[in-house]
PDB file of C-alpha atoms and ligand atoms in Angstrom:
ATOM      1  CA  MET L 540       0.000   0.000   0.000  1.00  0.00           C
ATOM      2  CA  GLN L 541       1.407   3.291  -1.070  1.00  0.00           C
ATOM      3  CA  LYS L 542       2.190   5.745   1.652  1.00  0.00           C
ATOM      4  CA  LYS L 543       0.615   9.161   1.198  1.00  0.00           C
ATOM      5  CA  THR L 544       2.842  12.162   0.931  1.00  0.00           C
ATOM      6  CA  LYS L 545       2.033  14.302   3.914  1.00  0.00           C
ATOM      7  CA  LYS L 546       3.347  17.514   2.392  1.00  0.00           C
ATOM      8  CA  LYS L 547       0.591  17.462  -0.241  1.00  0.00           C
ATOM      9  CA  GLU L 548      -2.038  17.203   2.492  1.00  0.00           C
ATOM     10  CA  ILE L 549      -0.974  20.264   4.397  1.00  0.00           C
ATOM     11  CA  PRO L 550      -3.942  22.613   4.575  1.00  0.00           C
ATOM     12  CA  SER L 551      -3.260  26.281   4.313  1.00  0.00           C
ATOM     13  CA  ALA L 552      -3.208  28.209   7.546  1.00  0.00           C
ATOM     14  CA  TYR L 553      -6.013  30.288   6.132  1.00  0.00           C
ATOM     15  CA  ILE L 554      -8.338  27.315   5.790  1.00  0.00           C
ATOM     16  CA  PHE L 555      -7.418  26.159   9.257  1.00  0.00           C
ATOM     17  CA  CYS L 556      -7.973  29.624  10.632  1.00  0.00           C
ATOM     18  CA  ALA L 557     -11.298  29.979   8.866  1.00  0.00           C
ATOM     19  CA  SER L 558     -12.501  26.755  10.420  1.00  0.00           C
ATOM     20  CA  LEU L 559     -11.465  27.982  13.834  1.00  0.00           C
ATOM     21  CA  GLU L 560     -13.124  31.314  13.233  1.00  0.00           C
ATOM     22  CA  LYS L 561     -16.374  29.602  12.430  1.00  0.00           C
ATOM     23  CA  VAL L 562     -16.235  27.596  15.616  1.00  0.00           C
ATOM     24  CA  ALA L 563     -14.769  30.042  18.060  1.00  0.00           C
ATOM     25  CA  SER L 564     -15.626  33.479  16.641  1.00  0.00           C
ATOM     26  CA  HIS L 565     -12.326  34.729  17.927  1.00  0.00           C
ATOM     27  CA  THR L 566     -10.735  37.982  16.941  1.00  0.00           C
ATOM     28  CA  SER L 567      -8.940  38.574  13.682  1.00  0.00           C
ATOM     29  CA  ALA L 568      -5.821  39.501  15.636  1.00  0.00           C
ATOM     30  CA  ALA L 569      -5.775  36.089  17.277  1.00  0.00           C
ATOM     31  CA  CYS L 570      -6.374  34.520  13.914  1.00  0.00           C
ATOM     32  CA  ARG L 571      -3.369  36.245  12.373  1.00  0.00           C
ATOM     33  CA  VAL L 572      -1.153  34.959  15.164  1.00  0.00           C
ATOM     34  CA  LEU L 573      -2.490  31.461  14.643  1.00  0.00           C
ATOM     35  CA  GLN L 574      -1.745  31.722  10.945  1.00  0.00           C
ATOM     36  CA  LEU L 575       1.807  32.687  11.718  1.00  0.00           C
ATOM     37  CA  LEU L 576       2.227  29.805  14.146  1.00  0.00           C
ATOM     38  CA  LEU L 577       0.725  27.398  11.697  1.00  0.00           C
ATOM     39  CA  ARG L 578       3.091  28.468   8.950  1.00  0.00           C
ATOM     40  CA  ILE L 579       5.979  27.751  11.246  1.00  0.00           C
ATOM     41  CA  ARG L 580       4.646  24.412  12.475  1.00  0.00           C
ATOM     42  CA  ALA L 581       2.421  23.421   9.588  1.00  0.00           C
ATOM     43  CA  VAL L 582       3.520  19.796   9.511  1.00  0.00           C
ATOM     44  CA  GLN L 583       2.103  19.146  12.969  1.00  0.00           C
ATOM     45  CA  VAL L 584      -1.366  20.202  11.888  1.00  0.00           C
ATOM     46  CA  SER L 585      -1.308  18.717   8.441  1.00  0.00           C
ATOM     47  CA  THR L 586      -3.990  16.096   8.808  1.00  0.00           C
ATOM     48  CA  ILE L 587      -7.745  16.356   8.909  1.00  0.00           C
ATOM     49  CA  GLY L 588      -7.653  14.755  12.349  1.00  0.00           C
ATOM     50  CA  ALA L 589      -5.519  17.584  13.604  1.00  0.00           C
ATOM     51  CA  ILE L 590      -7.977  20.079  12.185  1.00  0.00           C
ATOM     52  CA  LYS L 591     -10.782  18.384  14.073  1.00  0.00           C
ATOM     53  CA  ARG L 592      -8.777  18.311  17.274  1.00  0.00           C
ATOM     54  CA  ALA L 593      -7.946  21.993  16.853  1.00  0.00           C
ATOM     55  CA  ALA L 594     -11.612  22.821  16.252  1.00  0.00           C
ATOM     56  CA  TRP L 595     -12.489  20.968  19.439  1.00  0.00           C
ATOM     57  CA  PHE L 596      -9.697  22.818  21.238  1.00  0.00           C
ATOM     58  CA  ALA L 597     -11.143  26.106  19.996  1.00  0.00           C
ATOM     59  CA  GLN L 598     -14.296  25.397  21.934  1.00  0.00           C
ATOM     60  CA  THR L 599     -12.510  24.879  25.211  1.00  0.00           C
ATOM     61  CA  ASN L 600     -11.405  27.357  27.809  1.00  0.00           C
ATOM     62  CA  ALA L 601      -7.889  26.065  27.331  1.00  0.00           C
ATOM     63  CA  PHE L 602      -8.108  27.836  23.974  1.00  0.00           C
ATOM     64  CA  ASN L 603      -8.588  31.138  25.788  1.00  0.00           C
ATOM     65  CA  MET L 604      -5.515  30.474  27.846  1.00  0.00           C
ATOM     66  CA  PHE L 605      -3.575  29.486  24.758  1.00  0.00           C
ATOM     67  CA  LEU L 606      -4.509  32.703  22.973  1.00  0.00           C
ATOM     68  CA  LEU L 607      -3.708  34.785  26.006  1.00  0.00           C
ATOM     69  CA  HIS L 608      -0.341  33.119  26.259  1.00  0.00           C
ATOM     70  CA  VAL L 609       0.377  33.694  22.598  1.00  0.00           C
ATOM     71  CA  LEU L 610      -0.870  37.258  22.456  1.00  0.00           C
ATOM     72  CA  GLY L 611       0.178  38.327  25.930  1.00  0.00           C
ATOM     73  CA  ASN L 612      -2.527  40.963  25.982  1.00  0.00           C
ATOM     74  CA  ALA L 613      -5.936  40.334  27.459  1.00  0.00           C
ATOM     75  CA  GLU L 614      -7.358  43.518  25.987  1.00  0.00           C
ATOM     76  CA  VAL L 615      -7.714  42.042  22.505  1.00  0.00           C
ATOM     77  CA  PHE L 616     -10.660  40.034  23.808  1.00  0.00           C
ATOM     78  CA  SER L 617     -14.001  41.731  23.836  1.00  0.00           C
ATOM     79  CA  ALA L 618     -16.382  40.940  26.674  1.00  0.00           C
ATOM     80  CA  SER L 619     -18.774  39.505  24.135  1.00  0.00           C
ATOM     81  CA  ASN L 620     -16.313  36.960  22.718  1.00  0.00           C
ATOM     82  CA  VAL L 621     -14.990  35.922  26.087  1.00  0.00           C
ATOM     83  CA  ILE L 622     -18.419  35.412  27.656  1.00  0.00           C
ATOM     84  CA  GLU L 623     -19.766  33.546  24.669  1.00  0.00           C
ATOM     85  CA  ARG L 624     -16.865  31.093  24.750  1.00  0.00           C
ATOM     86  CA  ALA L 625     -16.751  30.703  28.536  1.00  0.00           C
ATOM     87  CA  ASN L 626     -20.500  30.164  28.878  1.00  0.00           C
ATOM     88  CA  ARG L 627     -20.921  27.810  25.954  1.00  0.00           C
ATOM     89  CA  ASN L 628     -21.803  24.877  28.209  1.00  0.00           C
ATOM     90  CA  LEU L 629     -23.471  26.673  31.074  1.00  0.00           C
ATOM     91  CA  GLY L 630     -26.804  25.041  30.299  1.00  0.00           C
ATOM     92  CA  ARG L 631     -25.333  21.869  31.709  1.00  0.00           C
ATOM     93  CA  MET L 632     -24.271  23.485  34.977  1.00  0.00           C
ATOM     94  CA  ILE L 633     -25.523  21.543  37.976  1.00  0.00           C
ATOM     95  CA  GLY L 634     -26.345  23.239  41.243  1.00  0.00           C
ATOM     96  CA  GLY L 635     -25.721  26.797  40.037  1.00  0.00           C
ATOM     97  CA  PRO L 636     -28.252  29.545  39.373  1.00  0.00           C
ATOM     98  CA  ARG L 637     -30.318  29.574  36.219  1.00  0.00           C
ATOM     99  CA  ILE L 638     -28.537  31.598  33.531  1.00  0.00           C
ATOM    100  CA  MET L 639     -30.506  33.701  31.072  1.00  0.00           C
ATOM    101  CA  PHE L 640     -29.483  36.148  28.355  1.00  0.00           C
ATOM    102  CA  GLY L 641     -26.093  34.416  28.095  1.00  0.00           C
ATOM    103  CA  ASP L 642     -24.652  35.449  31.459  1.00  0.00           C
ATOM    104  CA  VAL L 643     -27.423  36.765  33.709  1.00  0.00           C
ATOM    105  CA  ALA L 644     -28.109  34.760  36.850  1.00  0.00           C
ATOM    106  CA  VAL L 645     -31.713  34.601  38.022  1.00  0.00           C
ATOM    107  CA  GLU L 646     -33.485  32.968  40.923  1.00  0.00           C
ATOM    108  CA  GLY L 647     -36.951  31.499  40.782  1.00  0.00           C
ATOM    109  CA  GLY L 648     -37.270  30.601  37.149  1.00  0.00           C
ATOM    110  CA  PHE L 649     -37.934  32.507  34.003  1.00  0.00           C
ATOM    111  CA  GLN L 650     -40.557  34.810  35.522  1.00  0.00           C
ATOM    112  CA  SER L 651     -37.693  36.549  37.253  1.00  0.00           C
ATOM    113  CA  GLY L 652     -36.034  37.254  33.944  1.00  0.00           C
ATOM    114  CA  VAL L 653     -36.776  40.973  33.903  1.00  0.00           C
ATOM    115  CA  PRO L 654     -35.060  42.059  37.061  1.00  0.00           C
ATOM    116  CA  CYS L 655     -34.074  45.468  38.367  1.00  0.00           C
ATOM    117  CA  THR L 656     -36.886  47.582  37.022  1.00  0.00           C
ATOM    118  CA  SER L 657     -37.346  49.400  40.314  1.00  0.00           C
ATOM    119  CA  ARG L 658     -35.017  51.321  42.599  1.00  0.00           C
ATOM    120  CA  ASP L 659     -35.131  48.466  45.130  1.00  0.00           C
ATOM    121  CA  CYS L 660     -32.349  46.678  43.339  1.00  0.00           C
ATOM    122  CA  LEU L 661     -29.981  49.624  43.202  1.00  0.00           C
ATOM    123  CA  TRP L 662     -27.063  50.013  45.571  1.00  0.00           C
ATOM    124  CA  PRO L 663     -27.749  52.788  48.103  1.00  0.00           C
ATOM    125  CA  LYS L 664     -26.201  56.202  47.873  1.00  0.00           C
ATOM    126  CA  SER L 665     -24.401  57.540  50.915  1.00  0.00           C
ATOM    127  CA  LYS L 666     -24.708  61.067  52.239  1.00  0.00           C
ATOM    128  CA  ASN L 667     -21.486  62.130  50.563  1.00  0.00           C
ATOM    129  CA  GLY L 668     -22.915  61.229  47.170  1.00  0.00           C
ATOM    130  CA  LYS L 669     -20.821  58.115  46.714  1.00  0.00           C
ATOM    131  CA  VAL L 670     -22.316  54.679  46.138  1.00  0.00           C
ATOM    132  CA  TYR L 671     -20.310  52.179  48.172  1.00  0.00           C
ATOM    133  CA  VAL L 672     -20.613  48.599  46.971  1.00  0.00           C
ATOM    134  CA  PRO L 673     -19.083  46.014  49.331  1.00  0.00           C
ATOM    135  CA  VAL L 674     -17.107  43.315  47.554  1.00  0.00           C
ATOM    136  CA  VAL L 675     -15.391  40.098  48.542  1.00  0.00           C
ATOM    137  CA  VAL L 676     -12.818  38.694  46.129  1.00  0.00           C
ATOM    138  CA  SER L 677     -12.268  34.967  46.530  1.00  0.00           C
ATOM    139  CA  LYS L 678      -8.848  33.818  47.669  1.00  0.00           C
ATOM    140  CA  LYS L 679      -9.041  31.130  45.001  1.00  0.00           C
ATOM    141  CA  PHE L 680      -7.899  33.696  42.435  1.00  0.00           C
ATOM    142  CA  SER L 681      -4.173  34.035  41.835  1.00  0.00           C
ATOM    143  CA  SER L 682      -2.453  37.303  42.693  1.00  0.00           C
ATOM    144  CA  ARG L 683      -2.403  38.223  39.009  1.00  0.00           C
ATOM    145  CA  GLU L 684      -6.120  37.500  38.656  1.00  0.00           C
ATOM    146  CA  THR L 685      -6.880  39.423  41.841  1.00  0.00           C
ATOM    147  CA  GLU L 686      -4.964  42.362  40.425  1.00  0.00           C
ATOM    148  CA  ALA L 687      -6.995  42.183  37.193  1.00  0.00           C
ATOM    149  CA  ILE L 688     -10.195  42.265  39.250  1.00  0.00           C
ATOM    150  CA  ARG L 689      -8.906  45.169  41.307  1.00  0.00           C
ATOM    151  CA  CYS L 690      -8.063  47.136  38.149  1.00  0.00           C
ATOM    152  CA  ALA L 691     -11.570  46.589  36.798  1.00  0.00           C
ATOM    153  CA  LEU L 692     -13.124  47.657  40.096  1.00  0.00           C
ATOM    154  CA  ASP L 693     -10.920  50.749  40.210  1.00  0.00           C
ATOM    155  CA  SER L 694     -11.887  51.684  36.652  1.00  0.00           C
ATOM    156  CA  PHE L 695     -15.294  52.750  37.993  1.00  0.00           C
ATOM    157  CA  HIS L 696     -13.760  54.960  40.662  1.00  0.00           C
ATOM    158  CA  SER L 697     -12.174  57.499  38.363  1.00  0.00           C
ATOM    159  CA  LYS L 698     -15.244  57.908  36.159  1.00  0.00           C
ATOM    160  CA  THR L 699     -18.264  57.448  38.412  1.00  0.00           C
ATOM    161  CA  CYS L 700     -19.432  57.875  42.010  1.00  0.00           C
ATOM    162  CA  VAL L 701     -19.449  54.098  42.483  1.00  0.00           C
ATOM    163  CA  ARG L 702     -16.851  52.856  44.943  1.00  0.00           C
ATOM    164  CA  PHE L 703     -16.299  49.133  45.195  1.00  0.00           C
ATOM    165  CA  MET L 704     -14.843  48.496  48.636  1.00  0.00           C
ATOM    166  CA  LYS L 705     -13.721  45.516  50.655  1.00  0.00           C
ATOM    167  CA  ARG L 706     -16.658  44.158  52.617  1.00  0.00           C
ATOM    168  CA  SER L 707     -16.451  44.252  56.393  1.00  0.00           C
ATOM    169  CA  SER L 708     -19.858  43.328  57.866  1.00  0.00           C
ATOM    170  CA  GLU L 709     -22.328  44.800  55.388  1.00  0.00           C
ATOM    171  CA  ARG L 710     -25.414  42.697  54.767  1.00  0.00           C
ATOM    172  CA  ASP L 711     -25.492  43.154  50.998  1.00  0.00           C
ATOM    173  CA  TYR L 712     -22.351  42.461  49.025  1.00  0.00           C
ATOM    174  CA  ILE L 713     -20.938  41.003  45.848  1.00  0.00           C
ATOM    175  CA  ASP L 714     -18.932  37.813  46.212  1.00  0.00           C
ATOM    176  CA  ILE L 715     -16.600  37.577  43.227  1.00  0.00           C
ATOM    177  CA  THR L 716     -15.835  33.916  42.872  1.00  0.00           C
ATOM    178  CA  PRO L 717     -14.328  31.594  40.240  1.00  0.00           C
ATOM    179  CA  LYS L 718     -17.224  29.335  39.381  1.00  0.00           C
ATOM    180  CA  GLU L 719     -18.050  27.925  35.954  1.00  0.00           C
ATOM    181  CA  GLY L 720     -18.528  30.676  33.391  1.00  0.00           C
ATOM    182  CA  CYS L 721     -18.796  34.473  33.571  1.00  0.00           C
ATOM    183  CA  TRP L 722     -22.087  35.620  35.046  1.00  0.00           C
ATOM    184  CA  SER L 723     -23.764  37.964  37.496  1.00  0.00           C
ATOM    185  CA  TYR L 724     -27.141  38.815  38.930  1.00  0.00           C
ATOM    186  CA  ILE L 725     -28.710  42.070  37.811  1.00  0.00           C
ATOM    187  CA  GLY L 726     -28.580  44.784  40.454  1.00  0.00           C
ATOM    188  CA  ARG L 727     -28.511  44.315  44.218  1.00  0.00           C
ATOM    189  CA  THR L 728     -30.308  41.137  45.194  1.00  0.00           C
ATOM    190  CA  THR L 729     -29.759  41.536  48.992  1.00  0.00           C
ATOM    191  CA  GLY L 730     -27.459  39.414  51.076  1.00  0.00           C
ATOM    192  CA  ARG L 731     -24.539  37.664  49.459  1.00  0.00           C
ATOM    193  CA  GLN L 732     -24.734  37.644  45.703  1.00  0.00           C
ATOM    194  CA  GLU L 733     -22.258  35.805  43.600  1.00  0.00           C
ATOM    195  CA  LEU L 734     -20.502  37.105  40.524  1.00  0.00           C
ATOM    196  CA  SER L 735     -18.621  34.358  38.750  1.00  0.00           C
ATOM    197  CA  LEU L 736     -15.375  34.881  36.862  1.00  0.00           C
ATOM    198  CA  GLN L 737     -14.087  31.531  35.738  1.00  0.00           C
ATOM    199  CA  ARG L 738     -10.325  31.202  35.997  1.00  0.00           C
ATOM    200  CA  GLY L 739      -8.602  31.010  32.646  1.00  0.00           C
ATOM    201  CA  ALA L 740     -11.688  32.323  30.882  1.00  0.00           C
ATOM    202  CA  CYS L 741     -13.226  35.503  32.298  1.00  0.00           C
ATOM    203  CA  LEU L 742     -10.384  37.451  33.901  1.00  0.00           C
ATOM    204  CA  HIS L 743     -10.231  40.229  31.317  1.00  0.00           C
ATOM    205  CA  ARG L 744     -11.015  43.816  32.167  1.00  0.00           C
ATOM    206  CA  PRO L 745     -13.917  44.313  29.728  1.00  0.00           C
ATOM    207  CA  THR L 746     -15.503  41.053  30.880  1.00  0.00           C
ATOM    208  CA  ILE L 747     -15.142  41.974  34.535  1.00  0.00           C
ATOM    209  CA  GLN L 748     -16.559  45.452  33.813  1.00  0.00           C
ATOM    210  CA  HIS L 749     -19.434  43.807  31.943  1.00  0.00           C
ATOM    211  CA  GLU L 750     -20.363  41.588  34.894  1.00  0.00           C
ATOM    212  CA  LEU L 751     -19.962  44.452  37.366  1.00  0.00           C
ATOM    213  CA  LEU L 752     -22.334  46.570  35.261  1.00  0.00           C
ATOM    214  CA  HIS L 753     -24.869  43.753  35.526  1.00  0.00           C
ATOM    215  CA  ALA L 754     -24.400  43.786  39.306  1.00  0.00           C
ATOM    216  CA  LEU L 755     -25.038  47.537  39.276  1.00  0.00           C
ATOM    217  CA  GLY L 756     -28.357  46.945  37.531  1.00  0.00           C
ATOM    218  CA  PHE L 757     -27.596  47.184  33.832  1.00  0.00           C
ATOM    219  CA  HIS L 758     -28.797  44.814  31.174  1.00  0.00           C
ATOM    220  CA  HIS L 759     -27.380  44.047  27.758  1.00  0.00           C
ATOM    221  CA  GLU L 760     -27.457  46.862  25.265  1.00  0.00           C
ATOM    222  CA  HIS L 761     -29.020  44.669  22.579  1.00  0.00           C
ATOM    223  CA  SER L 762     -31.835  43.766  25.003  1.00  0.00           C
ATOM    224  CA  ARG L 763     -32.889  47.405  25.371  1.00  0.00           C
ATOM    225  CA  SER L 764     -36.549  48.139  25.025  1.00  0.00           C
ATOM    226  CA  ASP L 765     -35.831  50.263  21.928  1.00  0.00           C
ATOM    227  CA  ARG L 766     -33.340  47.884  20.332  1.00  0.00           C
ATOM    228  CA  ASP L 767     -35.505  47.132  17.279  1.00  0.00           C
ATOM    229  CA  ASN L 768     -34.846  50.654  16.044  1.00  0.00           C
ATOM    230  CA  HIS L 769     -31.144  49.900  16.018  1.00  0.00           C
ATOM    231  CA  VAL L 770     -30.494  46.202  15.423  1.00  0.00           C
ATOM    232  CA  HIS L 771     -32.088  43.309  13.591  1.00  0.00           C
ATOM    233  CA  VAL L 772     -32.049  39.997  15.433  1.00  0.00           C
ATOM    234  CA  LEU L 773     -31.806  37.140  12.933  1.00  0.00           C
ATOM    235  CA  TYR L 774     -33.566  34.318  14.715  1.00  0.00           C
ATOM    236  CA  ARG L 775     -33.006  31.912  11.833  1.00  0.00           C
ATOM    237  CA  ASN L 776     -29.272  31.901  12.648  1.00  0.00           C
ATOM    238  CA  ILE L 777     -29.554  31.499  16.419  1.00  0.00           C
ATOM    239  CA  MET L 778     -28.617  28.120  17.813  1.00  0.00           C
ATOM    240  CA  PRO L 779     -31.614  26.152  19.094  1.00  0.00           C
ATOM    241  CA  GLY L 780     -32.320  26.918  22.713  1.00  0.00           C
ATOM    242  CA  ALA L 781     -30.454  30.236  22.690  1.00  0.00           C
ATOM    243  CA  GLU L 782     -33.335  32.376  21.408  1.00  0.00           C
ATOM    244  CA  GLY L 783     -33.947  33.647  24.932  1.00  0.00           C
ATOM    245  CA  GLN L 784     -30.554  35.373  24.887  1.00  0.00           C
ATOM    246  CA  PHE L 785     -32.035  37.897  22.479  1.00  0.00           C
ATOM    247  CA  GLN L 786     -35.190  38.673  24.402  1.00  0.00           C
ATOM    248  CA  LYS L 787     -36.034  42.341  24.870  1.00  0.00           C
ATOM    249  CA  VAL L 788     -36.191  43.777  28.369  1.00  0.00           C
ATOM    250  CA  ARG L 789     -38.162  46.727  29.693  1.00  0.00           C
ATOM    251  CA  THR L 790     -35.034  48.732  30.445  1.00  0.00           C
ATOM    252  CA  ASN L 791     -34.450  52.196  31.788  1.00  0.00           C
ATOM    253  CA  ASN L 792     -32.174  53.615  29.123  1.00  0.00           C
ATOM    254  CA  GLN L 793     -31.246  56.729  31.070  1.00  0.00           C
ATOM    255  CA  VAL L 794     -32.076  58.825  27.992  1.00  0.00           C
ATOM    256  CA  SER L 795     -28.851  57.598  26.451  1.00  0.00           C
ATOM    257  CA  PRO L 796     -28.434  56.803  22.754  1.00  0.00           C
ATOM    258  CA  TYR L 797     -28.199  53.192  21.641  1.00  0.00           C
ATOM    259  CA  ASP L 798     -24.534  52.285  21.769  1.00  0.00           C
ATOM    260  CA  TYR L 799     -23.022  49.676  19.449  1.00  0.00           C
ATOM    261  CA  SER L 800     -19.688  50.122  21.238  1.00  0.00           C
ATOM    262  CA  SER L 801     -21.073  49.381  24.694  1.00  0.00           C
ATOM    263  CA  VAL L 802     -19.226  46.755  26.684  1.00  0.00           C
ATOM    264  CA  MET L 803     -22.746  45.390  27.291  1.00  0.00           C
ATOM    265  CA  HIS L 804     -23.383  44.685  23.599  1.00  0.00           C
ATOM    266  CA  TYR L 805     -22.992  41.167  22.278  1.00  0.00           C
ATOM    267  CA  GLY L 806     -21.232  40.403  19.035  1.00  0.00           C
ATOM    268  CA  ARG L 807     -22.496  39.926  15.518  1.00  0.00           C
ATOM    269  CA  ALA L 808     -22.361  36.125  15.519  1.00  0.00           C
ATOM    270  CA  ASP L 809     -22.793  35.290  19.177  1.00  0.00           C
ATOM    271  CA  PHE L 810     -24.911  32.196  19.758  1.00  0.00           C
ATOM    272  CA  SER L 811     -24.933  31.505  16.025  1.00  0.00           C
ATOM    273  CA  ARG L 812     -25.781  27.989  14.912  1.00  0.00           C
ATOM    274  CA  ASN L 813     -24.163  28.372  11.516  1.00  0.00           C
ATOM    275  CA  GLY L 814     -21.506  31.083  11.761  1.00  0.00           C
ATOM    276  CA  GLU L 815     -23.882  33.601  10.178  1.00  0.00           C
ATOM    277  CA  PRO L 816     -24.810  36.838  12.014  1.00  0.00           C
ATOM    278  CA  THR L 817     -27.382  36.719  14.756  1.00  0.00           C
ATOM    279  CA  ILE L 818     -27.559  40.455  15.240  1.00  0.00           C
ATOM    280  CA  ILE L 819     -26.813  43.273  12.794  1.00  0.00           C
ATOM    281  CA  PRO L 820     -27.205  47.065  12.916  1.00  0.00           C
ATOM    282  CA  VAL L 821     -30.328  48.340  11.188  1.00  0.00           C
ATOM    283  CA  HIS L 822     -28.973  51.310   9.286  1.00  0.00           C
ATOM    284  CA  ASP L 823     -25.426  50.249   8.506  1.00  0.00           C
ATOM    285  CA  GLY L 824     -24.644  46.542   8.689  1.00  0.00           C
ATOM    286  CA  SER L 825     -20.915  47.221   8.688  1.00  0.00           C
ATOM    287  CA  ILE L 826     -20.871  49.028  12.034  1.00  0.00           C
ATOM    288  CA  PRO L 827     -18.720  47.014  14.471  1.00  0.00           C
ATOM    289  CA  ILE L 828     -20.703  45.638  17.405  1.00  0.00           C
ATOM    290  CA  GLY L 829     -19.744  43.602  20.437  1.00  0.00           C
ATOM    291  CA  ARG L 830     -16.071  44.512  20.106  1.00  0.00           C
ATOM    292  CA  ALA L 831     -15.714  46.727  23.160  1.00  0.00           C
ATOM    293  CA  THR L 832     -12.523  46.250  25.108  1.00  0.00           C
ATOM    294  CA  GLN L 833     -13.545  48.671  27.833  1.00  0.00           C
ATOM    295  CA  MET L 834     -16.570  50.600  29.068  1.00  0.00           C
ATOM    296  CA  SER L 835     -17.767  53.075  26.472  1.00  0.00           C
ATOM    297  CA  LEU L 836     -18.604  56.698  27.171  1.00  0.00           C
ATOM    298  CA  SER L 837     -22.283  55.731  27.171  1.00  0.00           C
ATOM    299  CA  ASP L 838     -21.672  52.937  29.670  1.00  0.00           C
ATOM    300  CA  VAL L 839     -20.070  55.451  32.005  1.00  0.00           C
ATOM    301  CA  LEU L 840     -22.789  58.023  31.294  1.00  0.00           C
ATOM    302  CA  ARG L 841     -25.491  55.554  32.255  1.00  0.00           C
ATOM    303  CA  VAL L 842     -23.817  54.664  35.535  1.00  0.00           C
ATOM    304  CA  ASN L 843     -23.550  58.345  36.359  1.00  0.00           C
ATOM    305  CA  ARG L 844     -27.167  59.041  35.429  1.00  0.00           C
ATOM    306  CA  LEU L 845     -28.489  56.094  37.415  1.00  0.00           C
ATOM    307  CA  TYR L 846     -26.377  56.556  40.538  1.00  0.00           C
ATOM    308  CA  CYS L 847     -24.548  59.849  40.636  1.00  0.00           C
ATOM    309  CA  GLN L 848     -27.008  62.621  39.796  1.00  0.00           C
TER     310      GLN L 848
HETATM  311 ZN1  LIG D1423     -23.940  40.014  30.167  1.00  0.00          ZN
END
């Protein structure tokens, strides 16, 4: 039996990268690095089996760690991409809270899916005008991860009246803990409320800011009550069972314009069943969405309007 010549079977890095892109929806920057690596080590990924293994790898959180290691810069990951990858299997989570809208924890079933529509779920304002939010950061995080969380917490301090502070004995507080996936409750739920940042998956500033904004009471930008004026949701491309992620919510928009660059906006192909867009801007389909690597001006404006005025 004639032995096949492996060199002829080597797929181009571009094909490999395209297959990964379809599966993982990762950034073009990450893709370019992968292409470079694959050119250098093409022989090792020259078989179809390797392609399949790589596609599987792209769906794992180890892939996040790999990309972070290669790129050395967490900021290339938008909150949208990171959350979508980290929470891919959250439906199978046992013993945790119910997760809706991709990364929103709810208690008591789907009827609770429109939380924080009253002031009861806001964090109280002190007499000096600051809003102190007690926080506990789990000791399970490494020092580097703890520092990343601290940076994200501090990013609110310079731009808003919100002050995340170490909890002493306050009744209501956020417990930042490394559970499975990136998720948070919406607003203050009273007592201890968890905010999960999975190690090796969610410890990026925009993702942490995203979950903290949920904990302050904010919902996804594409779930806004007026979203249909700004984006089309393409239900035919949404993976079965994920339709609820695109449900509209009766939000208080703080008289702020719809913001495609919000760190609370999901990406064009998030929760896609076929790699095709699930959400596109109404007036100009080419506008980038879900690519925020930090809180936008509107995100900050909304925090200030809700808490600081
Ligand atoms: Zn979210």
